[in-house]
Amino acid sequence: MRLHLLLLLSLCGAGPTAAALSFSLRGNWSICNGNGSLELPGAVPGCVHSALFQQGLIQDSYYRFNDLNYRWVSLDNWTYSKEFKIPFEISKWQKVNLVLEGVDTVSKILFNKVTIGETDNMFNRYSFDITNVIRDVNSIELRFQSAVLYAAQQSKAHTRYWVPPDCPPLVQKGECHVNFVRKEQCSFSWDWGPSFPTQGIWKDVRIEAYNICHLNYFTFSPIYDKSAQEWNLEIESTFDVVSSKPVGGQVIIAIPKLQTQQMYNIELQPGRRIVELFVNISKNITVETWWPHGHGNQTGYNMTVLFELDGGLNIEKSAKVYFRTVELIEEPIKGSPGLSFYFKINGFPIFLKGSNWIPADSFQDRVTSELLQRLLQSVVDANMNTLRVWGGGIYEQDEFYELCDELGIMVWQDFMFACALYPTDQGFLDSVRAEVAYQIKRLKSHPSIIIWSGNNENEAALMMNWYHINFTDRPTYIKDYVTLYVKNIRELVLAGDKSRPFITSSPTNGAETVAEGWVSQNPNSNYFGDVHFYDYISDCWNWKVFPKARFASEYGYQSWPSFSTLEKVMQAQCVKTETEFYLRSRSEIVDQQGHTMGALYWQLNDIWQAPSWASLEYGGKWKMLHYFAQNFFAPLLPVGFENENVFYIYGVSDLHLDYKMTLTVRVHTWSFLEPVCSRVTEHFVMKAGEAVCLYEEPVSEMLRRCGNCTRESCVVSFYLSADHKLQSPANYHFLSSLKEAMGLCKAQITAIISQRGDMFVFDLVTSAVAPFVWLDVGSIPGRFSDNGFLMTEKTRTILFYPWEPTSKSELEQSFRVTSLTDIY
């Protein structure tokens, strides 16, 4: 404990007067249930479910039907308690606070048997003054109320009118009235996740002691002045001044690599005070900007801010500053009604490629740094540049956003409201306002966050009448909607963060929604904003069923968690077909629709091991879809499709430069490994950031040109190359359903495995053309360089990157290879 205290003293600047002492209460606590019949040790941060499991009192919550068997855990009222000694002299400090970074969710807090406060919001940070109750030896209790029972009570107390939905669909086996409690909404169940409404202290809890004044919050935003063509930095610091007299001093801000050092005089009056500073970066200094993955570097600059205050009090903060601009462009498009909807980063239009992020586990104490690193590295390894942090989960932990900053992953950040209408009682609004203000302060300095969105699908739920509200009652709900998302959340965003745009919902019509009074008659319009699209009835291999929208922020198909059979390749192929449709729609208007500038499929990760829409299994293993994403999100890609029996190939570029290149088109029969014909186009210039038609040929002519080909007997592959160096992934087009394929024979595929440094090389040999070749190494964690591919040549080399130390013999014992020819 002494080392921990000394470290914090150093961070706070231990000069003649120490700025603050911080003493963490994380570690072992005691947990007991409502009637006292069950008492056990539990860790903080943590939750009751994890404590019960660690003590062997319950099985793994994810096993079989334990979401139902352990429902009693969530319905009980648990108490966390701890006794501890203070390792410093209390009398020397003017102010002592109890700080809770995250309490899940509804609790009464007693310190030395004195009630000091209550919590009702999982997403807020709480601080309570304990100066007058703290002693050398202390006790603390957090008496939790079941969030399920609390939500039911709040719903019952809301007697003026119904706030739907009451409960999730019965098939989800979830809990009711989640919209009445500020808690992770999916913890009451979702269509891809179980019902585990947790209780516990899910983030750090600590004692803070200080004299004179204390720095409570420190945040900043880089701002680019277009007229002056220079960067500025807005810094905001919030102090609690406990001195009875004003506290004067100076602030020194230094960014060495930008040759920037500026000094300011300040005077802090007693009470809560905010200091706003404006730092100018000389236009003579070159500032390297932060770019999304695939578009440039993620350059950041180390900054120190030193407050030298009266009485020898020094407070120092250090941070990494990234400079970037983000604009949401909504403007008229020639040849189309409506408005565009796309993002410019540093003035450059960016196609957002990626997925939707949900919580990595039902129990946040299981989410380790290693897991976050693995999941987010898998994002950039699949050529994605964006994640949408979905509004039914949580505002992610600091490390998540720090990794996104470092990896160049743009974040579309929802506020945590999803698929429901919400009450607007003053107590609820007060809790939400505290939550939103805190999260803005916590997150605004991250360049990765490019937009705030008020909620997930609530505008659509209201205006498309998901809950069968009487038409005459709609004005009441519209008023509540505007009150919550516009008059409260939007107001706080505009006041607290000028560095990124805000929209009220997703999907939304953006500027058109604003023009219609903050709710639109058709929030899912193809002519404005973003759309969500799901269709499990139509043929997903037919691109004509997909919306030619401005931005597709949610779409997807389900699959099983493991590749146990090859009959479940539908998810990967369906999402591929839909995503490629959006990619090739970026530069064109067809029937007044198009200019698509974003494709975020649902969903990236899983919260448990179950069938879902995810491309990464629970734990991070890549499904076939994720391997497909690695290819269809490549920076350079040829996309093939048919229309009216004509075969087209579009070139799609996310590159910043034009390239002179060629397109190679090959036709193969299913029964022969050599192509029956091949065509290489003349050189052409592939324009940066565009999608253009490169090739068209009637299918009948192509089949005739290639000898004895028929739709059933042949398949087309194609790729782009430039100067024999820059090359796209090879793509393919099936001319018929694989069930109708003629000549497709069982492929005998063998592999020779060798080791090269930390990775392994799989040299594959096939006896026949093989679609959807799948390599599997069982439970060995890692990823292949490619998988689920069409093998049209006799040999192919695939690399395997293990995530943990692995031997060649282990791989050989676990390895198996299959393809669709094993079924047909």
Tab-separated table of C-alpha atoms in Angstrom, residues 317-640:
chain	number	residue	atom	x	y	z
A	317	LYS	CA	-1.162	16.345	-15.261
A	318	SER	CA	0.227	14.613	-18.303
A	319	ALA	CA	-1.671	13.479	-21.374
A	320	LYS	CA	-1.263	12.605	-25.019
A	321	VAL	CA	-2.776	15.136	-27.394
A	322	TYR	CA	-3.951	14.163	-30.862
A	323	PHE	CA	-4.894	16.725	-33.476
A	324	ARG	CA	-7.648	15.993	-35.959
A	325	THR	CA	-10.794	17.568	-37.324
A	326	VAL	CA	-14.073	15.817	-38.015
A	327	GLU	CA	-16.987	17.138	-40.043
A	328	LEU	CA	-20.340	15.526	-40.784
A	329	ILE	CA	-21.215	16.631	-44.314
A	330	GLU	CA	-24.924	16.954	-45.084
A	331	GLU	CA	-25.355	18.778	-48.376
A	332	PRO	CA	-27.404	18.458	-51.598
A	333	ILE	CA	-26.376	15.795	-54.131
A	334	LYS	CA	-26.781	16.356	-57.833
A	335	GLY	CA	-29.344	14.004	-59.330
A	336	SER	CA	-30.837	12.976	-55.991
A	337	PRO	CA	-33.266	14.430	-53.469
A	338	GLY	CA	-32.199	14.614	-49.854
A	339	LEU	CA	-28.730	15.242	-48.433
A	340	SER	CA	-25.388	13.500	-48.214
A	341	PHE	CA	-24.261	11.947	-44.929
A	342	TYR	CA	-20.535	11.355	-44.684
A	343	PHE	CA	-17.513	12.236	-42.581
A	344	LYS	CA	-14.451	14.262	-43.409
A	345	ILE	CA	-11.417	13.642	-41.238
A	346	ASN	CA	-8.825	16.397	-41.574
A	347	GLY	CA	-10.764	17.625	-44.585
A	348	PHE	CA	-10.608	14.255	-46.401
A	349	PRO	CA	-13.787	12.238	-47.102
A	350	ILE	CA	-13.562	8.861	-45.388
A	351	PHE	CA	-15.696	5.797	-46.088
A	352	LEU	CA	-16.431	4.314	-42.664
A	353	LYS	CA	-15.762	0.567	-42.740
A	354	GLY	CA	-16.381	-1.560	-39.723
A	355	SER	CA	-18.821	-3.023	-37.290
A	356	ASN	CA	-20.888	-2.517	-34.142
A	357	TRP	CA	-19.378	-3.100	-30.704
A	358	ILE	CA	-21.290	-4.587	-27.788
A	359	PRO	CA	-19.939	-5.237	-24.262
A	360	ALA	CA	-17.232	-7.891	-24.384
A	361	ASP	CA	-18.793	-9.836	-21.492
A	362	SER	CA	-21.885	-9.834	-19.314
A	363	PHE	CA	-19.512	-9.443	-16.361
A	364	GLN	CA	-17.153	-6.524	-16.805
A	365	ASP	CA	-14.559	-7.857	-14.346
A	366	ARG	CA	-13.855	-10.587	-16.917
A	367	VAL	CA	-12.888	-8.033	-19.567
A	368	THR	CA	-9.097	-7.996	-19.379
A	369	SER	CA	-6.569	-5.779	-21.113
A	370	GLU	CA	-5.498	-8.792	-23.157
A	371	LEU	CA	-9.045	-9.392	-24.371
A	372	LEU	CA	-9.552	-5.764	-25.372
A	373	GLN	CA	-6.227	-5.734	-27.176
A	374	ARG	CA	-7.106	-8.933	-29.021
A	375	LEU	CA	-10.539	-7.751	-30.107
A	376	LEU	CA	-9.414	-4.302	-31.222
A	377	GLN	CA	-6.336	-5.638	-32.998
A	378	SER	CA	-8.702	-7.930	-34.876
A	379	VAL	CA	-10.596	-4.822	-35.996
A	380	VAL	CA	-7.605	-3.273	-37.747
A	381	ASP	CA	-6.327	-6.650	-38.940
A	382	ALA	CA	-9.610	-6.948	-40.843
A	383	ASN	CA	-9.005	-3.546	-42.508
A	384	MET	CA	-11.752	-1.844	-40.521
A	385	ASN	CA	-11.498	1.775	-39.480
A	386	THR	CA	-14.672	2.242	-37.384
A	387	LEU	CA	-16.605	0.763	-34.485
A	388	ARG	CA	-20.018	1.931	-33.364
A	389	VAL	CA	-20.284	1.646	-29.565
A	390	TRP	CA	-23.899	0.595	-29.459
A	391	GLY	CA	-26.363	2.319	-27.144
A	392	GLY	CA	-27.643	-0.747	-25.311
A	393	GLY	CA	-24.332	-1.555	-23.643
A	394	ILE	CA	-21.887	0.558	-21.648
A	395	TYR	CA	-19.627	3.532	-22.158
A	396	GLU	CA	-16.448	1.537	-22.485
A	397	GLN	CA	-13.514	1.672	-20.099
A	398	ASP	CA	-10.700	4.173	-20.656
A	399	GLU	CA	-8.384	1.529	-22.083
A	400	PHE	CA	-10.814	0.785	-24.903
A	401	TYR	CA	-10.689	4.371	-26.159
A	402	GLU	CA	-6.942	4.633	-25.618
A	403	LEU	CA	-6.445	1.563	-27.805
A	404	CYS	CA	-8.778	2.996	-30.443
A	405	ASP	CA	-6.693	6.187	-30.415
A	406	GLU	CA	-3.485	4.209	-30.867
A	407	LEU	CA	-4.852	1.855	-33.526
A	408	GLY	CA	-6.716	4.467	-35.559
A	409	ILE	CA	-10.211	3.079	-34.940
A	410	MET	CA	-12.906	5.736	-35.313
A	411	VAL	CA	-15.687	5.430	-32.739
A	412	TRP	CA	-19.327	6.261	-33.353
A	413	GLN	CA	-20.382	6.755	-29.738
A	414	ASP	CA	-24.009	6.196	-28.786
A	415	PHE	CA	-25.364	7.393	-25.492
A	416	MET	CA	-26.714	4.422	-23.560
A	417	PHE	CA	-30.353	4.350	-24.628
A	418	ALA	CA	-31.686	1.635	-26.920
A	419	CYS	CA	-34.885	0.253	-28.409
A	420	ALA	CA	-37.224	1.834	-25.869
A	421	LEU	CA	-39.047	4.965	-24.846
A	422	TYR	CA	-37.882	6.523	-21.586
A	423	PRO	CA	-39.475	8.501	-18.760
A	424	THR	CA	-38.715	12.188	-18.296
A	425	ASP	CA	-39.420	12.570	-14.587
A	426	GLN	CA	-37.121	15.161	-13.050
A	427	GLY	CA	-35.225	12.572	-11.008
A	428	PHE	CA	-34.553	10.499	-14.122
A	429	LEU	CA	-33.445	13.576	-16.091
A	430	ASP	CA	-31.159	14.729	-13.270
A	431	SER	CA	-29.473	11.332	-13.252
A	432	VAL	CA	-29.096	11.353	-17.040
A	433	ARG	CA	-27.678	14.884	-17.064
A	434	ALA	CA	-25.027	13.926	-14.498
A	435	GLU	CA	-24.195	10.807	-16.525
A	436	VAL	CA	-23.877	12.676	-19.824
A	437	ALA	CA	-21.850	15.565	-18.381
A	438	TYR	CA	-19.438	13.097	-16.787
A	439	GLN	CA	-19.030	10.950	-19.895
A	440	ILE	CA	-18.383	14.003	-22.094
A	441	LYS	CA	-15.639	15.167	-19.741
A	442	ARG	CA	-14.169	11.680	-19.576
A	443	LEU	CA	-14.169	10.953	-23.294
A	444	LYS	CA	-13.954	14.181	-25.288
A	445	SER	CA	-10.148	14.251	-25.487
A	446	HIS	CA	-10.084	11.011	-27.506
A	447	PRO	CA	-9.604	11.659	-31.246
A	448	SER	CA	-11.064	8.255	-32.053
A	449	ILE	CA	-14.577	9.403	-31.096
A	450	ILE	CA	-15.935	11.149	-34.175
A	451	ILE	CA	-19.640	11.538	-33.326
A	452	TRP	CA	-22.074	11.447	-30.432
A	453	SER	CA	-25.427	9.781	-31.097
A	454	GLY	CA	-28.300	10.197	-28.665
A	455	ASN	CA	-29.663	6.659	-28.809
A	456	ASN	CA	-30.091	3.440	-30.739
A	457	GLU	CA	-33.303	3.143	-32.813
A	458	ASN	CA	-35.560	5.158	-30.502
A	459	GLU	CA	-36.611	7.668	-33.154
A	460	ALA	CA	-37.549	4.749	-35.388
A	461	ALA	CA	-39.322	2.979	-32.511
A	462	LEU	CA	-41.415	6.075	-31.850
A	463	MET	CA	-42.233	7.159	-35.383
A	464	MET	CA	-42.689	3.675	-36.871
A	465	ASN	CA	-44.834	2.759	-33.831
A	466	TRP	CA	-43.053	-0.377	-32.714
A	467	TYR	CA	-45.058	-0.361	-29.473
A	468	HIS	CA	-48.532	0.233	-30.949
A	469	ILE	CA	-49.133	3.564	-29.262
A	470	ASN	CA	-52.460	5.258	-29.973
A	471	PHE	CA	-51.969	7.964	-32.560
A	472	THR	CA	-53.624	10.527	-30.290
A	473	ASP	CA	-50.997	9.860	-27.601
A	474	ARG	CA	-48.006	10.302	-29.900
A	475	PRO	CA	-47.488	14.022	-29.088
A	476	THR	CA	-46.830	13.094	-25.458
A	477	TYR	CA	-44.103	10.666	-26.420
A	478	ILE	CA	-42.600	13.044	-28.976
A	479	LYS	CA	-42.430	15.696	-26.261
A	480	ASP	CA	-40.626	13.244	-23.948
A	481	TYR	CA	-38.251	12.264	-26.750
A	482	VAL	CA	-37.322	15.886	-27.485
A	483	THR	CA	-36.991	16.646	-23.787
A	484	LEU	CA	-34.540	13.806	-23.198
A	485	TYR	CA	-32.379	13.827	-26.315
A	486	VAL	CA	-32.572	17.457	-27.453
A	487	LYS	CA	-33.248	19.670	-24.451
A	488	ASN	CA	-30.997	17.658	-22.166
A	489	ILE	CA	-28.438	15.436	-23.902
A	490	ARG	CA	-27.902	17.631	-26.967
A	491	GLU	CA	-27.720	20.747	-24.810
A	492	LEU	CA	-24.967	19.178	-22.700
A	493	VAL	CA	-23.020	17.978	-25.744
A	494	LEU	CA	-23.097	21.375	-27.428
A	495	ALA	CA	-21.969	23.062	-24.212
A	496	GLY	CA	-19.288	20.538	-23.365
A	497	ASP	CA	-17.796	19.427	-26.674
A	498	LYS	CA	-17.412	21.516	-29.823
A	499	SER	CA	-14.966	19.137	-31.487
A	500	ARG	CA	-17.370	16.611	-33.024
A	501	PRO	CA	-20.953	16.433	-34.344
A	502	PHE	CA	-24.056	15.197	-32.546
A	503	ILE	CA	-27.105	13.420	-33.926
A	504	THR	CA	-30.182	12.538	-31.879
A	505	SER	CA	-30.518	8.891	-32.896
A	506	SER	CA	-29.368	6.073	-35.132
A	507	PRO	CA	-30.941	5.576	-37.580
A	508	THR	CA	-31.871	9.176	-38.194
A	509	ASN	CA	-32.347	11.562	-41.085
A	510	GLY	CA	-29.832	13.996	-39.676
A	511	ALA	CA	-30.549	17.550	-40.784
A	512	GLU	CA	-33.937	16.486	-42.132
A	513	THR	CA	-34.891	15.106	-38.714
A	514	VAL	CA	-33.991	18.467	-37.194
A	515	ALA	CA	-36.095	20.247	-39.829
A	516	GLU	CA	-39.083	18.028	-39.008
A	517	GLY	CA	-38.956	18.948	-35.323
A	518	TRP	CA	-36.400	16.362	-34.122
A	519	VAL	CA	-38.416	13.345	-35.223
A	520	SER	CA	-38.855	12.315	-38.836
A	521	GLN	CA	-41.821	10.593	-40.426
A	522	ASN	CA	-39.429	8.055	-41.949
A	523	PRO	CA	-36.224	7.921	-39.878
A	524	ASN	CA	-34.837	5.106	-42.073
A	525	SER	CA	-34.928	7.045	-45.351
A	526	ASN	CA	-32.423	6.212	-48.094
A	527	TYR	CA	-32.109	9.923	-48.902
A	528	PHE	CA	-30.891	11.192	-45.530
A	529	GLY	CA	-28.733	10.149	-42.609
A	530	ASP	CA	-28.039	6.530	-41.732
A	531	VAL	CA	-30.123	3.365	-42.004
A	532	HIS	CA	-30.448	0.049	-40.187
A	533	PHE	CA	-31.462	-2.871	-42.393
A	534	TYR	CA	-32.344	-6.488	-41.626
A	535	ASP	CA	-34.095	-8.897	-43.988
A	536	TYR	CA	-34.116	-12.643	-43.298
A	537	ILE	CA	-36.729	-13.516	-45.923
A	538	SER	CA	-35.260	-12.276	-49.201
A	539	ASP	CA	-32.365	-13.899	-51.033
A	540	CYS	CA	-29.310	-12.258	-49.452
A	541	TRP	CA	-27.176	-13.129	-52.511
A	542	ASN	CA	-29.365	-10.759	-54.511
A	543	TRP	CA	-27.921	-7.266	-54.058
A	544	LYS	CA	-31.164	-5.646	-55.202
A	545	VAL	CA	-32.804	-6.270	-51.820
A	546	PHE	CA	-30.411	-3.917	-50.018
A	547	PRO	CA	-31.107	-0.189	-49.487
A	548	LYS	CA	-28.982	2.157	-51.582
A	549	ALA	CA	-28.662	4.465	-48.598
A	550	ARG	CA	-26.318	7.297	-47.661
A	551	PHE	CA	-24.849	5.341	-44.752
A	552	ALA	CA	-25.541	1.807	-43.479
A	553	SER	CA	-24.786	1.783	-39.754
A	554	GLU	CA	-26.410	-1.568	-38.907
A	555	TYR	CA	-27.055	-4.701	-40.954
A	556	GLY	CA	-26.249	-8.365	-40.554
A	557	TYR	CA	-27.052	-12.067	-40.410
A	558	GLN	CA	-26.691	-14.697	-37.705
A	559	SER	CA	-24.385	-17.702	-37.536
A	560	TRP	CA	-23.292	-20.377	-35.099
A	561	PRO	CA	-20.280	-19.718	-32.845
A	562	SER	CA	-18.024	-22.426	-34.306
A	563	PHE	CA	-17.488	-23.752	-37.800
A	564	SER	CA	-18.784	-27.203	-36.976
A	565	THR	CA	-20.267	-27.680	-40.448
A	566	LEU	CA	-19.901	-25.869	-43.727
A	567	GLU	CA	-23.638	-25.572	-44.188
A	568	LYS	CA	-23.603	-22.319	-42.183
A	569	VAL	CA	-21.586	-20.141	-44.578
A	570	MET	CA	-24.621	-17.978	-45.229
A	571	GLN	CA	-23.634	-15.267	-42.705
A	572	ALA	CA	-20.255	-14.577	-44.287
A	573	GLN	CA	-21.497	-14.620	-47.879
A	574	CYS	CA	-24.607	-12.555	-47.112
A	575	VAL	CA	-22.701	-9.829	-45.270
A	576	LYS	CA	-20.066	-9.868	-48.022
A	577	THR	CA	-22.698	-9.351	-50.705
A	578	GLU	CA	-24.399	-6.535	-48.789
A	579	THR	CA	-21.173	-4.795	-47.816
A	580	GLU	CA	-19.800	-4.898	-51.342
A	581	PHE	CA	-23.057	-3.350	-52.545
A	582	TYR	CA	-22.530	-0.417	-50.167
A	583	LEU	CA	-18.867	-0.105	-51.127
A	584	ARG	CA	-19.566	0.158	-54.850
A	585	SER	CA	-22.429	2.610	-54.259
A	586	ARG	CA	-20.182	5.369	-52.923
A	587	SER	CA	-19.582	7.281	-56.153
A	588	GLU	CA	-22.829	6.850	-58.050
A	589	ILE	CA	-26.472	7.835	-58.066
A	590	VAL	CA	-28.826	5.226	-59.517
A	591	ASP	CA	-32.560	5.906	-59.541
A	592	GLN	CA	-31.793	8.964	-57.383
A	593	GLN	CA	-30.159	6.853	-54.674
A	594	GLY	CA	-26.550	6.241	-53.733
A	595	HIS	CA	-23.452	8.042	-52.483
A	596	THR	CA	-23.170	5.505	-49.662
A	597	MET	CA	-20.288	6.449	-47.360
A	598	GLY	CA	-20.415	3.970	-44.517
A	599	ALA	CA	-20.902	0.259	-43.874
A	600	LEU	CA	-20.949	-0.941	-40.237
A	601	TYR	CA	-22.254	-4.481	-39.981
A	602	TRP	CA	-23.892	-5.953	-36.912
A	603	GLN	CA	-21.953	-7.068	-34.929
A	604	LEU	CA	-18.253	-7.394	-34.144
A	605	ASN	CA	-18.075	-9.346	-30.889
A	606	ASP	CA	-20.071	-11.711	-28.718
A	607	ILE	CA	-21.060	-11.387	-25.076
A	608	TRP	CA	-21.213	-15.174	-24.596
A	609	GLN	CA	-20.836	-18.388	-26.608
A	610	ALA	CA	-24.070	-18.553	-28.588
A	611	PRO	CA	-25.498	-18.152	-32.088
A	612	SER	CA	-25.382	-14.472	-32.967
A	613	TRP	CA	-24.616	-11.881	-35.628
A	614	ALA	CA	-20.976	-11.522	-34.484
A	615	SER	CA	-17.921	-12.020	-36.680
A	616	LEU	CA	-15.740	-12.725	-33.615
A	617	GLU	CA	-16.651	-15.521	-31.247
A	618	TYR	CA	-16.773	-14.971	-27.494
A	619	GLY	CA	-13.088	-14.785	-26.586
A	620	GLY	CA	-12.005	-13.395	-29.946
A	621	LYS	CA	-11.759	-16.332	-32.352
A	622	TRP	CA	-12.420	-15.269	-35.952
A	623	LYS	CA	-15.514	-16.626	-37.660
A	624	MET	CA	-15.580	-16.958	-41.427
A	625	LEU	CA	-17.283	-13.553	-41.655
A	626	HIS	CA	-14.294	-11.832	-40.071
A	627	TYR	CA	-11.943	-13.380	-42.614
A	628	PHE	CA	-14.299	-12.215	-45.331
A	629	ALA	CA	-14.300	-8.727	-43.786
A	630	GLN	CA	-10.522	-8.672	-44.004
A	631	ASN	CA	-10.949	-8.927	-47.770
A	632	PHE	CA	-14.092	-6.910	-48.465
A	633	PHE	CA	-12.750	-4.032	-46.357
A	634	ALA	CA	-9.375	-4.075	-48.124
A	635	PRO	CA	-8.144	-0.617	-49.202
A	636	LEU	CA	-8.277	-1.731	-52.848
A	637	LEU	CA	-10.981	-4.146	-53.981
A	638	PRO	CA	-12.701	-5.343	-57.160
A	639	VAL	CA	-16.421	-6.035	-56.645
A	640	GLY	CA	-18.343	-8.241	-59.079
